[in-house]
Amino acid sequence: MSSSKLPQTGIVISSPFILSGQFIGVIALAAVSALLIYKLIEKSK
Amino acid sequence: MRFIYVGIVYLFLVYIMLILLLNLKPPKKEERPINKNLVYYFIVPCVNEELVIRQTIQALLDFNCQGKVIAVDDGSYDRTYEIMQEFDPEKCLILKRVLPNAQKGKGLALNAALKLCIEDVNSRHIDKELVVVGVLDADGKLSVNSIDELNRSFSNKQVSAAQLRVKMYPVFKNTLQVVQDFEFFTVNNLAQSARTKTNSVGLSGNGQFFRLKPILEEIGEDPWGDSLLDDYELTLKLMMANLKIDYISKAYVYQEALSSIKKFIKQRSRWVQGNIDCLKYLKKILPSQTLLWTQKMSIYYFLSQPFLNLFADIYIFVCAIKLLSHFIDSLNIVENNLITFALSFLFVLSLSILIGGFFSFIYYINLSKHNESLPPWSKLLILPIAASYTYIILFFSIVIAFWRQITNQRAWIKTERN
């Protein structure tokens, strides 16, 4: 159905960006965002 | 460039984490009486499938459902049609399409088959509410519990369509086939199970089923479109008509994994171009009041994939070249750079193994739980790396798809069997 069903972790970790401190920040921000969206989905059911 | 790339990484991470979170809670078990009076019509579209079609039709007839198989010969030049004629015409209806009207796309062949199905249902005076139509690839095979699980799903009258889990045949000649099995049986299963909670389950080309009545009433007699991604096109139509799509993870449909990288790139190019093609639905999706916000988010994420992947891939390649040239230039000046470079490389590699290993472990558990054959250990062990870096192969699919879309090349030959 889609071009790729793989988790695309390769794209996430392939750039030198992950060697910078910002990467930890982005992971933390993504985790908080995912949790918030998850709560919203649960609430809207 | 970097800012956009970081945004894409953020989006991918949110998506992965959300899928994992949505899979933490098992789905609610709803006990209801199982309707065993459903009548199944299996549509099997074929072009030159003489090697597999006999087993596929026989396996479907062995289920002994009240329904029938509709075998569609879409302009084959091998023995496909002759083999179809070996079966009892009362149980296996044949639709023969000849060139130049044949091979105009899977969607058109399926629509023609649906008309034959409706004629047969009318002649047998069957209640269309009880009729379930399924699509199976010519090499597809349903797991033994499929009809029981489909009966369970369609016993819920709110369910208008259902998608079976997809599994590759356990014939693993190379790692590419293991990657495809991992991709469908585990990663896609996680995504689809999460989508059941956001009402955004997607139909696949193989193993899609729908109840005839609501489809005819809400979508019409030609539900499939002429897009290269006819399955997702139908998904969008169902969502916009507010029809519920269920996902069945306990039963699955087997299909053949491609063993050649060339065929794999070609297949994925068609999917990516189909993905881009579905952008034409945006003007209906954006103002839609019927679609839930979760459905819209899922659709936007899906439709943006070719663009996000293309950008991220190019950025990574540019960075890799820059880094490498910088490293080579500075190698003579500072010897320590070699150590820094090696350490960075090891860090990225261990991260790949860690994340890829996590998903590969879930794949291993999934196979064991369903008593499915494990791939050889040598291939299983390199799966974390192979799965992480398949995107490098897929980059070529994306480029080809964009090129074909820009140059308005829409004719595609179906994926050849191994």
PDB file of N, CA, C and O in Angstrom, chain B residues 274-339:
ATOM      1  N   GLY B 274       1.971   5.796  -7.292  1.00  0.00           N
ATOM      2  CA  GLY B 274       0.560   5.707  -6.907  1.00  0.00           C
ATOM      3  C   GLY B 274       0.264   6.600  -5.719  1.00  0.00           C
ATOM      4  O   GLY B 274      -0.799   7.239  -5.646  1.00  0.00           O
ATOM      5  N   ASN B 275       1.221   6.655  -4.811  1.00  0.00           N
ATOM      6  CA  ASN B 275       1.102   7.510  -3.635  1.00  0.00           C
ATOM      7  C   ASN B 275       0.977   8.986  -4.066  1.00  0.00           C
ATOM      8  O   ASN B 275       0.080   9.712  -3.623  1.00  0.00           O
ATOM      9  N   ILE B 276       1.853   9.398  -4.979  1.00  0.00           N
ATOM     10  CA  ILE B 276       1.832  10.777  -5.482  1.00  0.00           C
ATOM     11  C   ILE B 276       0.512  11.025  -6.229  1.00  0.00           C
ATOM     12  O   ILE B 276      -0.106  12.090  -6.101  1.00  0.00           O
ATOM     13  N   ASP B 277       0.084  10.012  -6.954  1.00  0.00           N
ATOM     14  CA  ASP B 277      -1.145  10.077  -7.741  1.00  0.00           C
ATOM     15  C   ASP B 277      -2.369  10.376  -6.856  1.00  0.00           C
ATOM     16  O   ASP B 277      -3.306  11.053  -7.274  1.00  0.00           O
ATOM     17  N   CYS B 278      -2.342   9.828  -5.637  1.00  0.00           N
ATOM     18  CA  CYS B 278      -3.484   9.992  -4.726  1.00  0.00           C
ATOM     19  C   CYS B 278      -3.594  11.419  -4.187  1.00  0.00           C
ATOM     20  O   CYS B 278      -4.572  11.753  -3.506  1.00  0.00           O
ATOM     21  N   LEU B 279      -2.608  12.263  -4.486  1.00  0.00           N
ATOM     22  CA  LEU B 279      -2.680  13.669  -4.039  1.00  0.00           C
ATOM     23  C   LEU B 279      -3.898  14.369  -4.617  1.00  0.00           C
ATOM     24  O   LEU B 279      -4.373  15.369  -4.081  1.00  0.00           O
ATOM     25  N   LYS B 280      -4.418  13.820  -5.740  1.00  0.00           N
ATOM     26  CA  LYS B 280      -5.595  14.435  -6.373  1.00  0.00           C
ATOM     27  C   LYS B 280      -6.813  14.424  -5.430  1.00  0.00           C
ATOM     28  O   LYS B 280      -7.754  15.178  -5.628  1.00  0.00           O
ATOM     29  N   TYR B 281      -6.765  13.557  -4.405  1.00  0.00           N
ATOM     30  CA  TYR B 281      -7.876  13.494  -3.458  1.00  0.00           C
ATOM     31  C   TYR B 281      -7.801  14.567  -2.371  1.00  0.00           C
ATOM     32  O   TYR B 281      -8.718  14.723  -1.589  1.00  0.00           O
ATOM     33  N   LEU B 282      -6.663  15.283  -2.348  1.00  0.00           N
ATOM     34  CA  LEU B 282      -6.478  16.292  -1.283  1.00  0.00           C
ATOM     35  C   LEU B 282      -7.588  17.333  -1.263  1.00  0.00           C
ATOM     36  O   LEU B 282      -8.028  17.773  -0.203  1.00  0.00           O
ATOM     37  N   LYS B 283      -8.037  17.735  -2.459  1.00  0.00           N
ATOM     38  CA  LYS B 283      -9.064  18.790  -2.499  1.00  0.00           C
ATOM     39  C   LYS B 283     -10.398  18.310  -1.900  1.00  0.00           C
ATOM     40  O   LYS B 283     -11.227  19.127  -1.525  1.00  0.00           O
ATOM     41  N   LYS B 284     -10.579  16.998  -1.818  1.00  0.00           N
ATOM     42  CA  LYS B 284     -11.783  16.477  -1.157  1.00  0.00           C
ATOM     43  C   LYS B 284     -11.507  16.237   0.327  1.00  0.00           C
ATOM     44  O   LYS B 284     -12.397  16.365   1.165  1.00  0.00           O
ATOM     45  N   ILE B 285     -10.268  15.864   0.628  1.00  0.00           N
ATOM     46  CA  ILE B 285      -9.925  15.505   2.013  1.00  0.00           C
ATOM     47  C   ILE B 285      -9.854  16.754   2.902  1.00  0.00           C
ATOM     48  O   ILE B 285     -10.397  16.781   4.007  1.00  0.00           O
ATOM     49  N   LEU B 286      -9.204  17.795   2.396  1.00  0.00           N
ATOM     50  CA  LEU B 286      -9.002  19.010   3.201  1.00  0.00           C
ATOM     51  C   LEU B 286     -10.300  19.583   3.771  1.00  0.00           C
ATOM     52  O   LEU B 286     -10.399  19.809   4.979  1.00  0.00           O
ATOM     53  N   PRO B 287     -11.339  19.797   2.915  1.00  0.00           N
ATOM     54  CA  PRO B 287     -12.555  20.400   3.492  1.00  0.00           C
ATOM     55  C   PRO B 287     -13.524  19.380   4.101  1.00  0.00           C
ATOM     56  O   PRO B 287     -14.569  19.777   4.610  1.00  0.00           O
ATOM     57  N   SER B 288     -13.185  18.077   4.032  1.00  0.00           N
ATOM     58  CA  SER B 288     -14.136  17.044   4.460  1.00  0.00           C
ATOM     59  C   SER B 288     -14.561  17.212   5.924  1.00  0.00           C
ATOM     60  O   SER B 288     -13.730  17.379   6.813  1.00  0.00           O
ATOM     61  N   GLN B 289     -15.858  17.149   6.139  1.00  0.00           N
ATOM     62  CA  GLN B 289     -16.400  17.210   7.498  1.00  0.00           C
ATOM     63  C   GLN B 289     -16.633  15.795   8.031  1.00  0.00           C
ATOM     64  O   GLN B 289     -16.831  15.618   9.231  1.00  0.00           O
ATOM     65  N   THR B 290     -16.615  14.830   7.134  1.00  0.00           N
ATOM     66  CA  THR B 290     -16.875  13.439   7.530  1.00  0.00           C
ATOM     67  C   THR B 290     -15.643  12.820   8.183  1.00  0.00           C
ATOM     68  O   THR B 290     -15.765  12.057   9.140  1.00  0.00           O
ATOM     69  N   LEU B 291     -14.488  13.158   7.647  1.00  0.00           N
ATOM     70  CA  LEU B 291     -13.256  12.539   8.148  1.00  0.00           C
ATOM     71  C   LEU B 291     -12.913  13.021   9.556  1.00  0.00           C
ATOM     72  O   LEU B 291     -13.055  14.219   9.864  1.00  0.00           O
ATOM     73  N   LEU B 292     -12.474  12.096  10.385  1.00  0.00           N
ATOM     74  CA  LEU B 292     -12.036  12.441  11.742  1.00  0.00           C
ATOM     75  C   LEU B 292     -10.645  13.070  11.650  1.00  0.00           C
ATOM     76  O   LEU B 292      -9.924  12.849  10.668  1.00  0.00           O
ATOM     77  N   TRP B 293     -10.233  13.791  12.668  1.00  0.00           N
ATOM     78  CA  TRP B 293      -8.903  14.428  12.642  1.00  0.00           C
ATOM     79  C   TRP B 293      -7.795  13.381  12.594  1.00  0.00           C
ATOM     80  O   TRP B 293      -6.762  13.567  11.949  1.00  0.00           O
ATOM     81  N   THR B 294      -8.064  12.242  13.263  1.00  0.00           N
ATOM     82  CA  THR B 294      -7.051  11.177  13.252  1.00  0.00           C
ATOM     83  C   THR B 294      -6.896  10.604  11.838  1.00  0.00           C
ATOM     84  O   THR B 294      -5.789  10.268  11.412  1.00  0.00           O
ATOM     85  N   GLN B 295      -8.022  10.496  11.135  1.00  0.00           N
ATOM     86  CA  GLN B 295      -7.961   9.986   9.751  1.00  0.00           C
ATOM     87  C   GLN B 295      -7.216  10.973   8.859  1.00  0.00           C
ATOM     88  O   GLN B 295      -6.385  10.588   8.042  1.00  0.00           O
ATOM     89  N   LYS B 296      -7.509  12.263   9.049  1.00  0.00           N
ATOM     90  CA  LYS B 296      -6.836  13.273   8.228  1.00  0.00           C
ATOM     91  C   LYS B 296      -5.321  13.256   8.472  1.00  0.00           C
ATOM     92  O   LYS B 296      -4.527  13.321   7.544  1.00  0.00           O
ATOM     93  N   MET B 297      -4.947  13.140   9.755  1.00  0.00           N
ATOM     94  CA  MET B 297      -3.513  13.118  10.090  1.00  0.00           C
ATOM     95  C   MET B 297      -2.823  11.927   9.416  1.00  0.00           C
ATOM     96  O   MET B 297      -1.735  12.045   8.862  1.00  0.00           O
ATOM     97  N   SER B 298      -3.503  10.778   9.492  1.00  0.00           N
ATOM     98  CA  SER B 298      -2.947   9.560   8.909  1.00  0.00           C
ATOM     99  C   SER B 298      -2.800   9.710   7.388  1.00  0.00           C
ATOM    100  O   SER B 298      -1.779   9.322   6.807  1.00  0.00           O
ATOM    101  N   ILE B 299      -3.810  10.299   6.754  1.00  0.00           N
ATOM    102  CA  ILE B 299      -3.768  10.483   5.288  1.00  0.00           C
ATOM    103  C   ILE B 299      -2.651  11.462   4.916  1.00  0.00           C
ATOM    104  O   ILE B 299      -1.867  11.206   3.995  1.00  0.00           O
ATOM    105  N   TYR B 300      -2.564  12.569   5.646  1.00  0.00           N
ATOM    106  CA  TYR B 300      -1.532  13.574   5.322  1.00  0.00           C
ATOM    107  C   TYR B 300      -0.131  12.964   5.472  1.00  0.00           C
ATOM    108  O   TYR B 300       0.758  13.206   4.666  1.00  0.00           O
ATOM    109  N   TYR B 301       0.032  12.185   6.548  1.00  0.00           N
ATOM    110  CA  TYR B 301       1.344  11.560   6.777  1.00  0.00           C
ATOM    111  C   TYR B 301       1.675  10.621   5.617  1.00  0.00           C
ATOM    112  O   TYR B 301       2.786  10.632   5.088  1.00  0.00           O
ATOM    113  N   PHE B 302       0.668   9.843   5.223  1.00  0.00           N
ATOM    114  CA  PHE B 302       0.870   8.880   4.131  1.00  0.00           C
ATOM    115  C   PHE B 302       1.202   9.595   2.818  1.00  0.00           C
ATOM    116  O   PHE B 302       2.157   9.242   2.129  1.00  0.00           O
ATOM    117  N   LEU B 303       0.406  10.619   2.502  1.00  0.00           N
ATOM    118  CA  LEU B 303       0.609  11.304   1.216  1.00  0.00           C
ATOM    119  C   LEU B 303       1.919  12.090   1.161  1.00  0.00           C
ATOM    120  O   LEU B 303       2.452  12.349   0.084  1.00  0.00           O
ATOM    121  N   SER B 304       2.422  12.469   2.339  1.00  0.00           N
ATOM    122  CA  SER B 304       3.660  13.259   2.351  1.00  0.00           C
ATOM    123  C   SER B 304       4.915  12.378   2.252  1.00  0.00           C
ATOM    124  O   SER B 304       6.017  12.880   2.045  1.00  0.00           O
ATOM    125  N   GLN B 305       4.742  11.064   2.387  1.00  0.00           N
ATOM    126  CA  GLN B 305       5.894  10.162   2.432  1.00  0.00           C
ATOM    127  C   GLN B 305       6.885  10.288   1.265  1.00  0.00           C
ATOM    128  O   GLN B 305       8.088  10.390   1.498  1.00  0.00           O
ATOM    129  N   PRO B 306       6.405  10.311   0.011  1.00  0.00           N
ATOM    130  CA  PRO B 306       7.388  10.408  -1.082  1.00  0.00           C
ATOM    131  C   PRO B 306       8.238  11.670  -0.979  1.00  0.00           C
ATOM    132  O   PRO B 306       9.453  11.626  -1.226  1.00  0.00           O
ATOM    133  N   PHE B 307       7.635  12.777  -0.567  1.00  0.00           N
ATOM    134  CA  PHE B 307       8.350  14.056  -0.508  1.00  0.00           C
ATOM    135  C   PHE B 307       9.333  14.070   0.669  1.00  0.00           C
ATOM    136  O   PHE B 307      10.482  14.488   0.537  1.00  0.00           O
ATOM    137  N   LEU B 308       8.860  13.604   1.827  1.00  0.00           N
ATOM    138  CA  LEU B 308       9.722  13.579   3.020  1.00  0.00           C
ATOM    139  C   LEU B 308      10.921  12.661   2.800  1.00  0.00           C
ATOM    140  O   LEU B 308      12.060  13.011   3.124  1.00  0.00           O
ATOM    141  N   ASN B 309      10.639  11.501   2.233  1.00  0.00           N
ATOM    142  CA  ASN B 309      11.733  10.536   2.007  1.00  0.00           C
ATOM    143  C   ASN B 309      12.730  11.044   0.984  1.00  0.00           C
ATOM    144  O   ASN B 309      13.933  10.883   1.158  1.00  0.00           O
ATOM    145  N   LEU B 310      12.215  11.650  -0.074  1.00  0.00           N
ATOM    146  CA  LEU B 310      13.117  12.152  -1.120  1.00  0.00           C
ATOM    147  C   LEU B 310      14.039  13.220  -0.530  1.00  0.00           C
ATOM    148  O   LEU B 310      15.260  13.179  -0.712  1.00  0.00           O
ATOM    149  N   PHE B 311      13.453  14.150   0.236  1.00  0.00           N
ATOM    150  CA  PHE B 311      14.260  15.233   0.810  1.00  0.00           C
ATOM    151  C   PHE B 311      15.292  14.679   1.788  1.00  0.00           C
ATOM    152  O   PHE B 311      16.483  15.019   1.715  1.00  0.00           O
ATOM    153  N   ALA B 312      14.827  13.812   2.688  1.00  0.00           N
ATOM    154  CA  ALA B 312      15.731  13.268   3.715  1.00  0.00           C
ATOM    155  C   ALA B 312      16.863  12.472   3.077  1.00  0.00           C
ATOM    156  O   ALA B 312      18.025  12.595   3.486  1.00  0.00           O
ATOM    157  N   ASP B 313      16.524  11.678   2.060  1.00  0.00           N
ATOM    158  CA  ASP B 313      17.546  10.864   1.391  1.00  0.00           C
ATOM    159  C   ASP B 313      18.612  11.763   0.759  1.00  0.00           C
ATOM    160  O   ASP B 313      19.820  11.531   0.929  1.00  0.00           O
ATOM    161  N   ILE B 314      18.157  12.789   0.037  1.00  0.00           N
ATOM    162  CA  ILE B 314      19.117  13.681  -0.637  1.00  0.00           C
ATOM    163  C   ILE B 314      19.998  14.364   0.416  1.00  0.00           C
ATOM    164  O   ILE B 314      21.215  14.452   0.270  1.00  0.00           O
ATOM    165  N   TYR B 315      19.374  14.818   1.495  1.00  0.00           N
ATOM    166  CA  TYR B 315      20.133  15.503   2.548  1.00  0.00           C
ATOM    167  C   TYR B 315      21.218  14.584   3.124  1.00  0.00           C
ATOM    168  O   TYR B 315      22.374  14.990   3.312  1.00  0.00           O
ATOM    169  N   ILE B 316      20.831  13.331   3.377  1.00  0.00           N
ATOM    170  CA  ILE B 316      21.784  12.369   3.945  1.00  0.00           C
ATOM    171  C   ILE B 316      22.953  12.135   2.979  1.00  0.00           C
ATOM    172  O   ILE B 316      24.115  12.122   3.380  1.00  0.00           O
ATOM    173  N   PHE B 317      22.625  11.984   1.697  1.00  0.00           N
ATOM    174  CA  PHE B 317      23.683  11.725   0.713  1.00  0.00           C
ATOM    175  C   PHE B 317      24.630  12.923   0.599  1.00  0.00           C
ATOM    176  O   PHE B 317      25.845  12.754   0.555  1.00  0.00           O
ATOM    177  N   VAL B 318      24.062  14.123   0.598  1.00  0.00           N
ATOM    178  CA  VAL B 318      24.897  15.330   0.521  1.00  0.00           C
ATOM    179  C   VAL B 318      25.811  15.401   1.746  1.00  0.00           C
ATOM    180  O   VAL B 318      27.015  15.651   1.643  1.00  0.00           O
ATOM    181  N   CYS B 319      25.217  15.153   2.916  1.00  0.00           N
ATOM    182  CA  CYS B 319      25.997  15.202   4.169  1.00  0.00           C
ATOM    183  C   CYS B 319      27.110  14.154   4.159  1.00  0.00           C
ATOM    184  O   CYS B 319      28.239  14.423   4.584  1.00  0.00           O
ATOM    185  N   ALA B 320      26.754  12.948   3.685  1.00  0.00           N
ATOM    186  CA  ALA B 320      27.736  11.856   3.672  1.00  0.00           C
ATOM    187  C   ALA B 320      28.920  12.228   2.772  1.00  0.00           C
ATOM    188  O   ALA B 320      30.078  12.016   3.153  1.00  0.00           O
ATOM    189  N   ILE B 321      28.624  12.812   1.605  1.00  0.00           N
ATOM    190  CA  ILE B 321      29.698  13.193   0.677  1.00  0.00           C
ATOM    191  C   ILE B 321      30.558  14.297   1.295  1.00  0.00           C
ATOM    192  O   ILE B 321      31.783  14.231   1.281  1.00  0.00           O
ATOM    193  N   LYS B 322      29.882  15.282   1.890  1.00  0.00           N
ATOM    194  CA  LYS B 322      30.598  16.401   2.529  1.00  0.00           C
ATOM    195  C   LYS B 322      31.521  15.887   3.628  1.00  0.00           C
ATOM    196  O   LYS B 322      32.679  16.258   3.734  1.00  0.00           O
ATOM    197  N   LEU B 323      30.969  15.019   4.455  1.00  0.00           N
ATOM    198  CA  LEU B 323      31.713  14.482   5.598  1.00  0.00           C
ATOM    199  C   LEU B 323      32.934  13.695   5.135  1.00  0.00           C
ATOM    200  O   LEU B 323      34.038  13.858   5.682  1.00  0.00           O
ATOM    201  N   LEU B 324      32.697  12.910   4.110  1.00  0.00           N
ATOM    202  CA  LEU B 324      33.770  12.072   3.584  1.00  0.00           C
ATOM    203  C   LEU B 324      34.885  12.935   2.985  1.00  0.00           C
ATOM    204  O   LEU B 324      36.072  12.688   3.235  1.00  0.00           O
ATOM    205  N   SER B 325      34.502  13.953   2.211  1.00  0.00           N
ATOM    206  CA  SER B 325      35.525  14.797   1.576  1.00  0.00           C
ATOM    207  C   SER B 325      36.269  15.610   2.649  1.00  0.00           C
ATOM    208  O   SER B 325      37.492  15.792   2.571  1.00  0.00           O
ATOM    209  N   HIS B 326      35.540  16.055   3.661  1.00  0.00           N
ATOM    210  CA  HIS B 326      36.156  16.793   4.766  1.00  0.00           C
ATOM    211  C   HIS B 326      37.163  15.901   5.491  1.00  0.00           C
ATOM    212  O   HIS B 326      38.267  16.309   5.817  1.00  0.00           O
ATOM    213  N   PHE B 327      36.759  14.657   5.684  1.00  0.00           N
ATOM    214  CA  PHE B 327      37.606  13.693   6.376  1.00  0.00           C
ATOM    215  C   PHE B 327      38.887  13.432   5.571  1.00  0.00           C
ATOM    216  O   PHE B 327      39.997  13.443   6.117  1.00  0.00           O
ATOM    217  N   ILE B 328      38.712  13.235   4.256  1.00  0.00           N
ATOM    218  CA  ILE B 328      39.871  12.955   3.404  1.00  0.00           C
ATOM    219  C   ILE B 328      40.824  14.158   3.393  1.00  0.00           C
ATOM    220  O   ILE B 328      42.038  14.012   3.520  1.00  0.00           O
ATOM    221  N   ASP B 329      40.238  15.375   3.300  1.00  0.00           N
ATOM    222  CA  ASP B 329      41.057  16.595   3.286  1.00  0.00           C
ATOM    223  C   ASP B 329      41.868  16.758   4.566  1.00  0.00           C
ATOM    224  O   ASP B 329      43.029  17.170   4.550  1.00  0.00           O
ATOM    225  N   SER B 330      41.229  16.453   5.685  1.00  0.00           N
ATOM    226  CA  SER B 330      41.877  16.720   6.970  1.00  0.00           C
ATOM    227  C   SER B 330      42.721  15.555   7.474  1.00  0.00           C
ATOM    228  O   SER B 330      43.369  15.656   8.503  1.00  0.00           O
ATOM    229  N   LEU B 331      42.667  14.451   6.739  1.00  0.00           N
ATOM    230  CA  LEU B 331      43.366  13.242   7.181  1.00  0.00           C
ATOM    231  C   LEU B 331      44.875  13.473   7.355  1.00  0.00           C
ATOM    232  O   LEU B 331      45.490  12.988   8.307  1.00  0.00           O
ATOM    233  N   ASN B 332      45.434  14.258   6.453  1.00  0.00           N
ATOM    234  CA  ASN B 332      46.876  14.507   6.502  1.00  0.00           C
ATOM    235  C   ASN B 332      47.271  15.461   7.626  1.00  0.00           C
ATOM    236  O   ASN B 332      48.397  15.463   8.076  1.00  0.00           O
ATOM    237  N   ILE B 333      46.286  16.283   8.029  1.00  0.00           N
ATOM    238  CA  ILE B 333      46.604  17.298   9.046  1.00  0.00           C
ATOM    239  C   ILE B 333      46.502  16.705  10.463  1.00  0.00           C
ATOM    240  O   ILE B 333      47.412  16.759  11.257  1.00  0.00           O
ATOM    241  N   VAL B 334      45.359  16.108  10.726  1.00  0.00           N
ATOM    242  CA  VAL B 334      45.170  15.575  12.073  1.00  0.00           C
ATOM    243  C   VAL B 334      44.932  14.064  11.998  1.00  0.00           C
ATOM    244  O   VAL B 334      43.940  13.613  11.443  1.00  0.00           O
ATOM    245  N   GLU B 335      45.837  13.304  12.516  1.00  0.00           N
ATOM    246  CA  GLU B 335      45.701  11.846  12.453  1.00  0.00           C
ATOM    247  C   GLU B 335      44.535  11.359  13.308  1.00  0.00           C
ATOM    248  O   GLU B 335      43.920  10.340  13.036  1.00  0.00           O
ATOM    249  N   ASN B 336      44.222  12.140  14.339  1.00  0.00           N
ATOM    250  CA  ASN B 336      43.151  11.750  15.253  1.00  0.00           C
ATOM    251  C   ASN B 336      41.796  11.667  14.556  1.00  0.00           C
ATOM    252  O   ASN B 336      40.867  11.046  15.056  1.00  0.00           O
ATOM    253  N   ASN B 337      41.683  12.347  13.393  1.00  0.00           N
ATOM    254  CA  ASN B 337      40.407  12.339  12.663  1.00  0.00           C
ATOM    255  C   ASN B 337      39.967  10.925  12.305  1.00  0.00           C
ATOM    256  O   ASN B 337      38.792  10.643  12.225  1.00  0.00           O
ATOM    257  N   LEU B 338      40.941  10.069  12.073  1.00  0.00           N
ATOM    258  CA  LEU B 338      40.628   8.692  11.712  1.00  0.00           C
ATOM    259  C   LEU B 338      39.889   8.010  12.865  1.00  0.00           C
ATOM    260  O   LEU B 338      38.897   7.312  12.672  1.00  0.00           O
ATOM    261  N   ILE B 339      40.370   8.279  14.067  1.00  0.00           N
ATOM    262  CA  ILE B 339      39.738   7.687  15.257  1.00  0.00           C
ATOM    263  C   ILE B 339      38.331   8.257  15.431  1.00  0.00           C
ATOM    264  O   ILE B 339      37.369   7.535  15.676  1.00  0.00           O
TER     265      ILE B 339
END
